[in-house]
Amino acid sequence: KLLLLLDAIQYKESVFALPFAYSSMLIASNGLPTWPHFFWITLAMVGARTFGMSMNRIVDHQIDLRNPRTKQRHLPSGQLKTYEMRIMSIVALGIFIISAWKLGPLCLYLAPVAAVYLTLYSYAKRFTWAASIGLGWALAIAPMGAWIGITNNFALTPFLISASVALWSASFDIIYHIQDQDYYIQKGLHSVAQRFGEVISVRVAVLMDIGAIFLLFIAGWSADL
């Protein structure tokens, strides 16, 4: 059952945000962090991502059930029950909050804000074509969160890294949802592809990738790397 739960939240995709969180952590530490910082930042990342993805699967359960491309996912196909996914989301949220508490007061204050956002962005496709941008900023929490975990403060460099992550992850989400263009049109859901078509979607994604690379260079300049 645990393997099914991990597969349902696509745990392998942790690679999307984790390297950027670690990069921000290393820059903020001006070298290697302490082992407690490394441990709690990693645990916070795992908890936040597990919570966000499990909530996404719960919120999108009915949409996934009706979509031919996603109806074989774990919840729609009956391999997992909704209550099992809810239990995992509660445990993950607890891990995230405890990790934030161990990292410092600012992390703890901001953790509920992040948790609310990780829940609400899943509803965006019901209201706006900019839902992929919402996903991008969900992943973009990681670098800023890691920086605050080390310094207990905000700064320009992690914001630039976060903005780069937001553009990059939004770009691949835009391309990913081209697959669902017809389904979204049929069901009244929203995406860049549904609103502007496939050609413009790909062009927007390319521009976002260029912007993401540019921001990484600016982040390196900001950190005097």
mmCIF file of C-alpha atoms in Angstrom:
data_model
loop_
_atom_site.group_PDB
_atom_site.id
_atom_site.type_symbol
_atom_site.label_atom_id
_atom_site.label_comp_id
_atom_site.label_asym_id
_atom_site.label_seq_id
_atom_site.Cartn_x
_atom_site.Cartn_y
_atom_site.Cartn_z
ATOM 1 C CA LYS A 1 0.000 0.000 0.000
ATOM 2 C CA LEU A 2 2.858 2.376 0.833
ATOM 3 C CA LEU A 3 4.394 1.791 -2.596
ATOM 4 C CA LEU A 4 1.043 2.576 -4.212
ATOM 5 C CA LEU A 5 0.770 5.794 -2.201
ATOM 6 C CA LEU A 6 4.284 6.850 -3.191
ATOM 7 C CA ASP A 7 3.578 6.055 -6.829
ATOM 8 C CA ALA A 8 0.303 7.982 -6.692
ATOM 9 C CA ILE A 9 2.068 11.185 -5.670
ATOM 10 C CA GLN A 10 4.836 10.643 -8.255
ATOM 11 C CA TYR A 11 7.567 10.725 -5.603
ATOM 12 C CA LYS A 12 10.236 10.452 -8.330
ATOM 13 C CA GLU A 13 9.278 13.950 -9.454
ATOM 14 C CA SER A 14 10.787 15.339 -6.247
ATOM 15 C CA VAL A 15 13.800 15.939 -8.484
ATOM 16 C CA PHE A 16 11.946 18.938 -9.965
ATOM 17 C CA ALA A 17 12.312 21.146 -6.893
ATOM 18 C CA LEU A 18 14.776 19.453 -4.520
ATOM 19 C CA PRO A 19 18.021 20.398 -6.358
ATOM 20 C CA PHE A 20 16.963 24.049 -6.383
ATOM 21 C CA ALA A 21 16.178 23.927 -2.662
ATOM 22 C CA TYR A 22 19.614 22.415 -2.002
ATOM 23 C CA SER A 23 21.267 25.040 -4.226
ATOM 24 C CA SER A 24 19.610 27.801 -2.252
ATOM 25 C CA MET A 25 20.585 26.081 0.995
ATOM 26 C CA LEU A 26 24.257 25.865 -0.041
ATOM 27 C CA ILE A 27 24.396 29.507 -1.134
ATOM 28 C CA ALA A 28 22.703 30.675 2.081
ATOM 29 C CA SER A 29 25.145 28.583 4.136
ATOM 30 C CA ASN A 30 28.120 29.914 2.175
ATOM 31 C CA GLY A 31 29.243 26.298 1.926
ATOM 32 C CA LEU A 32 27.979 23.166 3.596
ATOM 33 C CA PRO A 33 25.058 23.528 6.036
ATOM 34 C CA THR A 34 24.940 21.881 9.433
ATOM 35 C CA TRP A 35 23.523 18.364 9.512
ATOM 36 C CA PRO A 36 20.376 19.465 11.415
ATOM 37 C CA HIS A 37 19.691 22.161 8.805
ATOM 38 C CA PHE A 38 20.172 19.640 5.987
ATOM 39 C CA PHE A 39 17.936 17.081 7.700
ATOM 40 C CA TRP A 40 15.059 19.429 8.513
ATOM 41 C CA ILE A 41 15.128 21.184 5.134
ATOM 42 C CA THR A 42 14.997 17.809 3.382
ATOM 43 C CA LEU A 43 12.173 16.619 5.632
ATOM 44 C CA ALA A 44 10.268 19.877 5.088
ATOM 45 C CA MET A 45 10.613 19.434 1.316
ATOM 46 C CA VAL A 46 9.373 15.841 1.474
ATOM 47 C CA GLY A 47 6.468 16.791 3.748
ATOM 48 C CA ALA A 48 5.392 19.811 1.693
ATOM 49 C CA ARG A 49 5.569 18.024 -1.647
ATOM 50 C CA THR A 50 3.778 14.917 -0.350
ATOM 51 C CA PHE A 51 1.043 17.092 1.142
ATOM 52 C CA GLY A 52 0.645 19.152 -2.027
ATOM 53 C CA MET A 53 0.526 16.161 -4.372
ATOM 54 C CA SER A 54 -1.825 14.118 -2.198
ATOM 55 C CA MET A 55 -4.213 17.085 -1.933
ATOM 56 C CA ASN A 56 -4.002 17.520 -5.707
ATOM 57 C CA ARG A 57 -5.010 13.893 -6.226
ATOM 58 C CA ILE A 58 -7.926 14.263 -3.796
ATOM 59 C CA VAL A 59 -9.153 17.550 -5.297
ATOM 60 C CA ASP A 60 -8.868 16.249 -8.882
ATOM 61 C CA HIS A 61 -10.347 12.826 -8.153
ATOM 62 C CA GLN A 62 -13.556 13.355 -10.143
ATOM 63 C CA ILE A 63 -11.773 15.121 -13.015
ATOM 64 C CA ASP A 64 -9.264 12.271 -13.258
ATOM 65 C CA LEU A 65 -12.104 9.735 -13.172
ATOM 66 C CA ARG A 66 -13.705 11.207 -16.321
ATOM 67 C CA ASN A 67 -10.508 11.893 -18.252
ATOM 68 C CA PRO A 68 -9.506 8.926 -20.474
ATOM 69 C CA ARG A 69 -5.816 9.791 -19.949
ATOM 70 C CA THR A 70 -5.983 9.782 -16.139
ATOM 71 C CA LYS A 71 -8.780 7.378 -15.220
ATOM 72 C CA GLN A 72 -6.222 4.640 -14.495
ATOM 73 C CA ARG A 73 -4.597 6.685 -11.730
ATOM 74 C CA HIS A 74 -4.699 5.139 -8.283
ATOM 75 C CA LEU A 75 -7.778 6.884 -6.868
ATOM 76 C CA PRO A 76 -10.022 6.737 -9.979
ATOM 77 C CA SER A 77 -9.127 3.091 -10.625
ATOM 78 C CA GLY A 78 -9.825 2.090 -7.017
ATOM 79 C CA GLN A 79 -6.284 0.964 -6.190
ATOM 80 C CA LEU A 80 -6.360 3.480 -3.338
ATOM 81 C CA LYS A 81 -9.189 4.901 -1.255
ATOM 82 C CA THR A 82 -9.703 8.612 -0.710
ATOM 83 C CA TYR A 83 -9.390 8.210 3.068
ATOM 84 C CA GLU A 84 -5.969 6.585 2.611
ATOM 85 C CA MET A 85 -4.784 9.583 0.602
ATOM 86 C CA ARG A 86 -6.229 11.919 3.247
ATOM 87 C CA ILE A 87 -4.326 10.110 6.005
ATOM 88 C CA MET A 88 -1.106 10.493 4.018
ATOM 89 C CA SER A 89 -1.790 14.198 3.471
ATOM 90 C CA ILE A 90 -2.361 14.765 7.212
ATOM 91 C CA VAL A 91 0.845 12.910 8.141
ATOM 92 C CA ALA A 92 2.796 14.852 5.487
ATOM 93 C CA LEU A 93 1.384 18.156 6.720
ATOM 94 C CA GLY A 94 2.446 17.273 10.266
ATOM 95 C CA ILE A 95 5.974 16.473 9.080
ATOM 96 C CA PHE A 96 6.111 19.775 7.192
ATOM 97 C CA ILE A 97 4.925 21.871 10.160
ATOM 98 C CA ILE A 98 7.293 20.150 12.613
ATOM 99 C CA SER A 99 10.221 20.603 10.218
ATOM 100 C CA ALA A 100 9.362 24.295 9.785
ATOM 101 C CA TRP A 101 9.216 24.691 13.569
ATOM 102 C CA LYS A 102 12.680 23.147 13.915
ATOM 103 C CA LEU A 103 14.063 25.503 11.256
ATOM 104 C CA GLY A 104 13.029 28.709 13.004
ATOM 105 C CA PRO A 105 10.171 31.113 13.762
ATOM 106 C CA LEU A 106 9.822 32.622 10.281
ATOM 107 C CA CYS A 107 9.593 29.174 8.694
ATOM 108 C CA LEU A 108 6.946 28.211 11.223
ATOM 109 C CA TYR A 109 4.896 31.383 10.583
ATOM 110 C CA LEU A 110 5.011 30.878 6.817
ATOM 111 C CA ALA A 111 4.366 27.115 6.809
ATOM 112 C CA PRO A 112 0.541 27.413 7.121
ATOM 113 C CA VAL A 113 0.522 29.975 4.289
ATOM 114 C CA ALA A 114 2.448 27.541 2.092
ATOM 115 C CA ALA A 115 0.127 24.674 3.079
ATOM 116 C CA VAL A 116 -2.974 26.689 2.156
ATOM 117 C CA TYR A 117 -1.445 27.625 -1.191
ATOM 118 C CA LEU A 118 -0.468 24.003 -1.899
ATOM 119 C CA THR A 119 -4.119 23.089 -1.373
ATOM 120 C CA LEU A 120 -5.777 25.938 -3.288
ATOM 121 C CA TYR A 121 -3.681 25.880 -6.463
ATOM 122 C CA SER A 122 -5.241 22.529 -7.399
ATOM 123 C CA TYR A 123 -8.579 24.310 -7.892
ATOM 124 C CA ALA A 124 -7.136 26.873 -10.327
ATOM 125 C CA LYS A 125 -7.883 24.895 -13.507
ATOM 126 C CA ARG A 126 -11.583 25.299 -12.729
ATOM 127 C CA PHE A 127 -11.337 29.109 -12.966
ATOM 128 C CA THR A 128 -8.321 30.336 -14.947
ATOM 129 C CA TRP A 129 -6.044 29.419 -17.859
ATOM 130 C CA ALA A 130 -3.093 30.505 -15.673
ATOM 131 C CA ALA A 131 -3.313 27.328 -13.556
ATOM 132 C CA SER A 132 0.125 26.173 -14.750
ATOM 133 C CA ILE A 133 1.636 29.360 -13.354
ATOM 134 C CA GLY A 134 0.003 28.474 -10.035
ATOM 135 C CA LEU A 135 1.762 25.107 -10.138
ATOM 136 C CA GLY A 136 5.016 26.856 -10.960
ATOM 137 C CA TRP A 137 4.823 29.004 -7.843
ATOM 138 C CA ALA A 138 3.959 25.936 -5.755
ATOM 139 C CA LEU A 139 7.321 24.401 -6.710
ATOM 140 C CA ALA A 140 8.986 27.806 -6.357
ATOM 141 C CA ILE A 141 8.343 27.735 -2.605
ATOM 142 C CA ALA A 142 11.282 25.309 -2.274
ATOM 143 C CA PRO A 143 14.324 27.603 -2.842
ATOM 144 C CA MET A 144 12.943 30.463 -0.762
ATOM 145 C CA GLY A 145 11.924 28.044 1.992
ATOM 146 C CA ALA A 146 15.393 26.500 2.118
ATOM 147 C CA TRP A 147 17.008 29.946 2.278
ATOM 148 C CA ILE A 148 14.745 31.031 5.136
ATOM 149 C CA GLY A 149 15.515 27.716 6.876
ATOM 150 C CA ILE A 150 19.192 28.719 6.971
ATOM 151 C CA THR A 151 19.022 32.496 7.454
ATOM 152 C CA ASN A 152 15.540 33.083 8.942
ATOM 153 C CA ASN A 153 15.300 36.001 6.516
ATOM 154 C CA PHE A 154 14.324 36.962 2.957
ATOM 155 C CA ALA A 155 16.804 37.940 0.218
ATOM 156 C CA LEU A 156 16.995 38.661 -3.517
ATOM 157 C CA THR A 157 19.006 35.597 -4.545
ATOM 158 C CA PRO A 158 16.499 32.926 -3.420
ATOM 159 C CA PHE A 159 13.669 34.972 -4.921
ATOM 160 C CA LEU A 160 15.447 34.877 -8.300
ATOM 161 C CA ILE A 161 15.985 31.119 -8.003
ATOM 162 C CA SER A 162 12.324 30.677 -7.022
ATOM 163 C CA ALA A 163 11.175 32.780 -9.977
ATOM 164 C CA SER A 164 13.324 30.644 -12.278
ATOM 165 C CA VAL A 165 11.768 27.466 -10.869
ATOM 166 C CA ALA A 166 8.297 28.979 -11.292
ATOM 167 C CA LEU A 167 8.883 29.719 -14.996
ATOM 168 C CA TRP A 168 10.552 26.391 -15.728
ATOM 169 C CA SER A 169 7.953 24.207 -13.997
ATOM 170 C CA ALA A 170 5.068 26.258 -15.430
ATOM 171 C CA SER A 171 6.524 25.747 -18.911
ATOM 172 C CA PHE A 172 6.570 21.958 -18.686
ATOM 173 C CA ASP A 173 3.101 21.937 -17.117
ATOM 174 C CA ILE A 174 1.782 23.990 -20.053
ATOM 175 C CA ILE A 175 3.244 21.444 -22.496
ATOM 176 C CA TYR A 176 1.985 18.524 -20.370
ATOM 177 C CA HIS A 177 -1.600 19.787 -20.464
ATOM 178 C CA ILE A 178 -1.653 20.095 -24.249
ATOM 179 C CA GLN A 179 -2.569 16.403 -24.021
ATOM 180 C CA ASP A 180 -5.833 17.374 -22.297
ATOM 181 C CA GLN A 181 -6.751 20.283 -24.578
ATOM 182 C CA ASP A 182 -9.869 18.648 -26.060
ATOM 183 C CA TYR A 183 -11.014 17.261 -22.703
ATOM 184 C CA TYR A 184 -10.632 20.658 -21.034
ATOM 185 C CA ILE A 185 -12.649 22.343 -23.787
ATOM 186 C CA GLN A 186 -15.360 19.696 -23.469
ATOM 187 C CA LYS A 187 -15.589 19.930 -19.658
ATOM 188 C CA GLY A 188 -15.172 23.703 -19.283
ATOM 189 C CA LEU A 189 -11.787 23.435 -17.586
ATOM 190 C CA HIS A 190 -8.969 25.909 -18.200
ATOM 191 C CA SER A 191 -5.359 25.761 -19.385
ATOM 192 C CA VAL A 192 -3.087 27.746 -21.667
ATOM 193 C CA ALA A 193 -3.686 25.163 -24.436
ATOM 194 C CA GLN A 194 -7.459 25.335 -23.949
ATOM 195 C CA ARG A 195 -7.376 29.148 -24.098
ATOM 196 C CA PHE A 196 -4.742 29.873 -26.756
ATOM 197 C CA GLY A 197 -4.159 26.619 -28.649
ATOM 198 C CA GLU A 198 -1.191 24.284 -29.013
ATOM 199 C CA VAL A 199 1.139 26.484 -31.101
ATOM 200 C CA ILE A 200 0.962 29.500 -28.791
ATOM 201 C CA SER A 201 1.277 27.221 -25.751
ATOM 202 C CA VAL A 202 4.595 25.829 -26.995
ATOM 203 C CA ARG A 203 5.873 29.330 -27.796
ATOM 204 C CA VAL A 204 4.934 30.547 -24.317
ATOM 205 C CA ALA A 205 6.702 27.535 -22.783
ATOM 206 C CA VAL A 206 9.870 28.262 -24.785
ATOM 207 C CA LEU A 207 9.859 31.893 -23.637
ATOM 208 C CA MET A 208 9.405 30.744 -20.039
ATOM 209 C CA ASP A 209 12.394 28.401 -20.335
ATOM 210 C CA ILE A 210 14.537 31.227 -21.722
ATOM 211 C CA GLY A 211 13.392 33.426 -18.841
ATOM 212 C CA ALA A 212 14.201 30.683 -16.327
ATOM 213 C CA ILE A 213 17.780 30.344 -17.622
ATOM 214 C CA PHE A 214 18.224 34.131 -17.596
ATOM 215 C CA LEU A 215 17.040 34.340 -13.985
ATOM 216 C CA LEU A 216 19.520 31.650 -12.924
ATOM 217 C CA PHE A 217 22.358 33.733 -14.378
ATOM 218 C CA ILE A 218 21.041 36.793 -12.538
ATOM 219 C CA ALA A 219 20.807 34.750 -9.329
ATOM 220 C CA GLY A 220 24.436 33.713 -9.733
ATOM 221 C CA TRP A 221 25.425 37.345 -10.232
ATOM 222 C CA SER A 222 23.348 38.390 -7.203
ATOM 223 C CA ALA A 223 25.113 35.766 -5.033
ATOM 224 C CA ASP A 224 28.534 36.769 -6.426
ATOM 225 C CA LEU A 225 29.177 33.238 -7.666
#
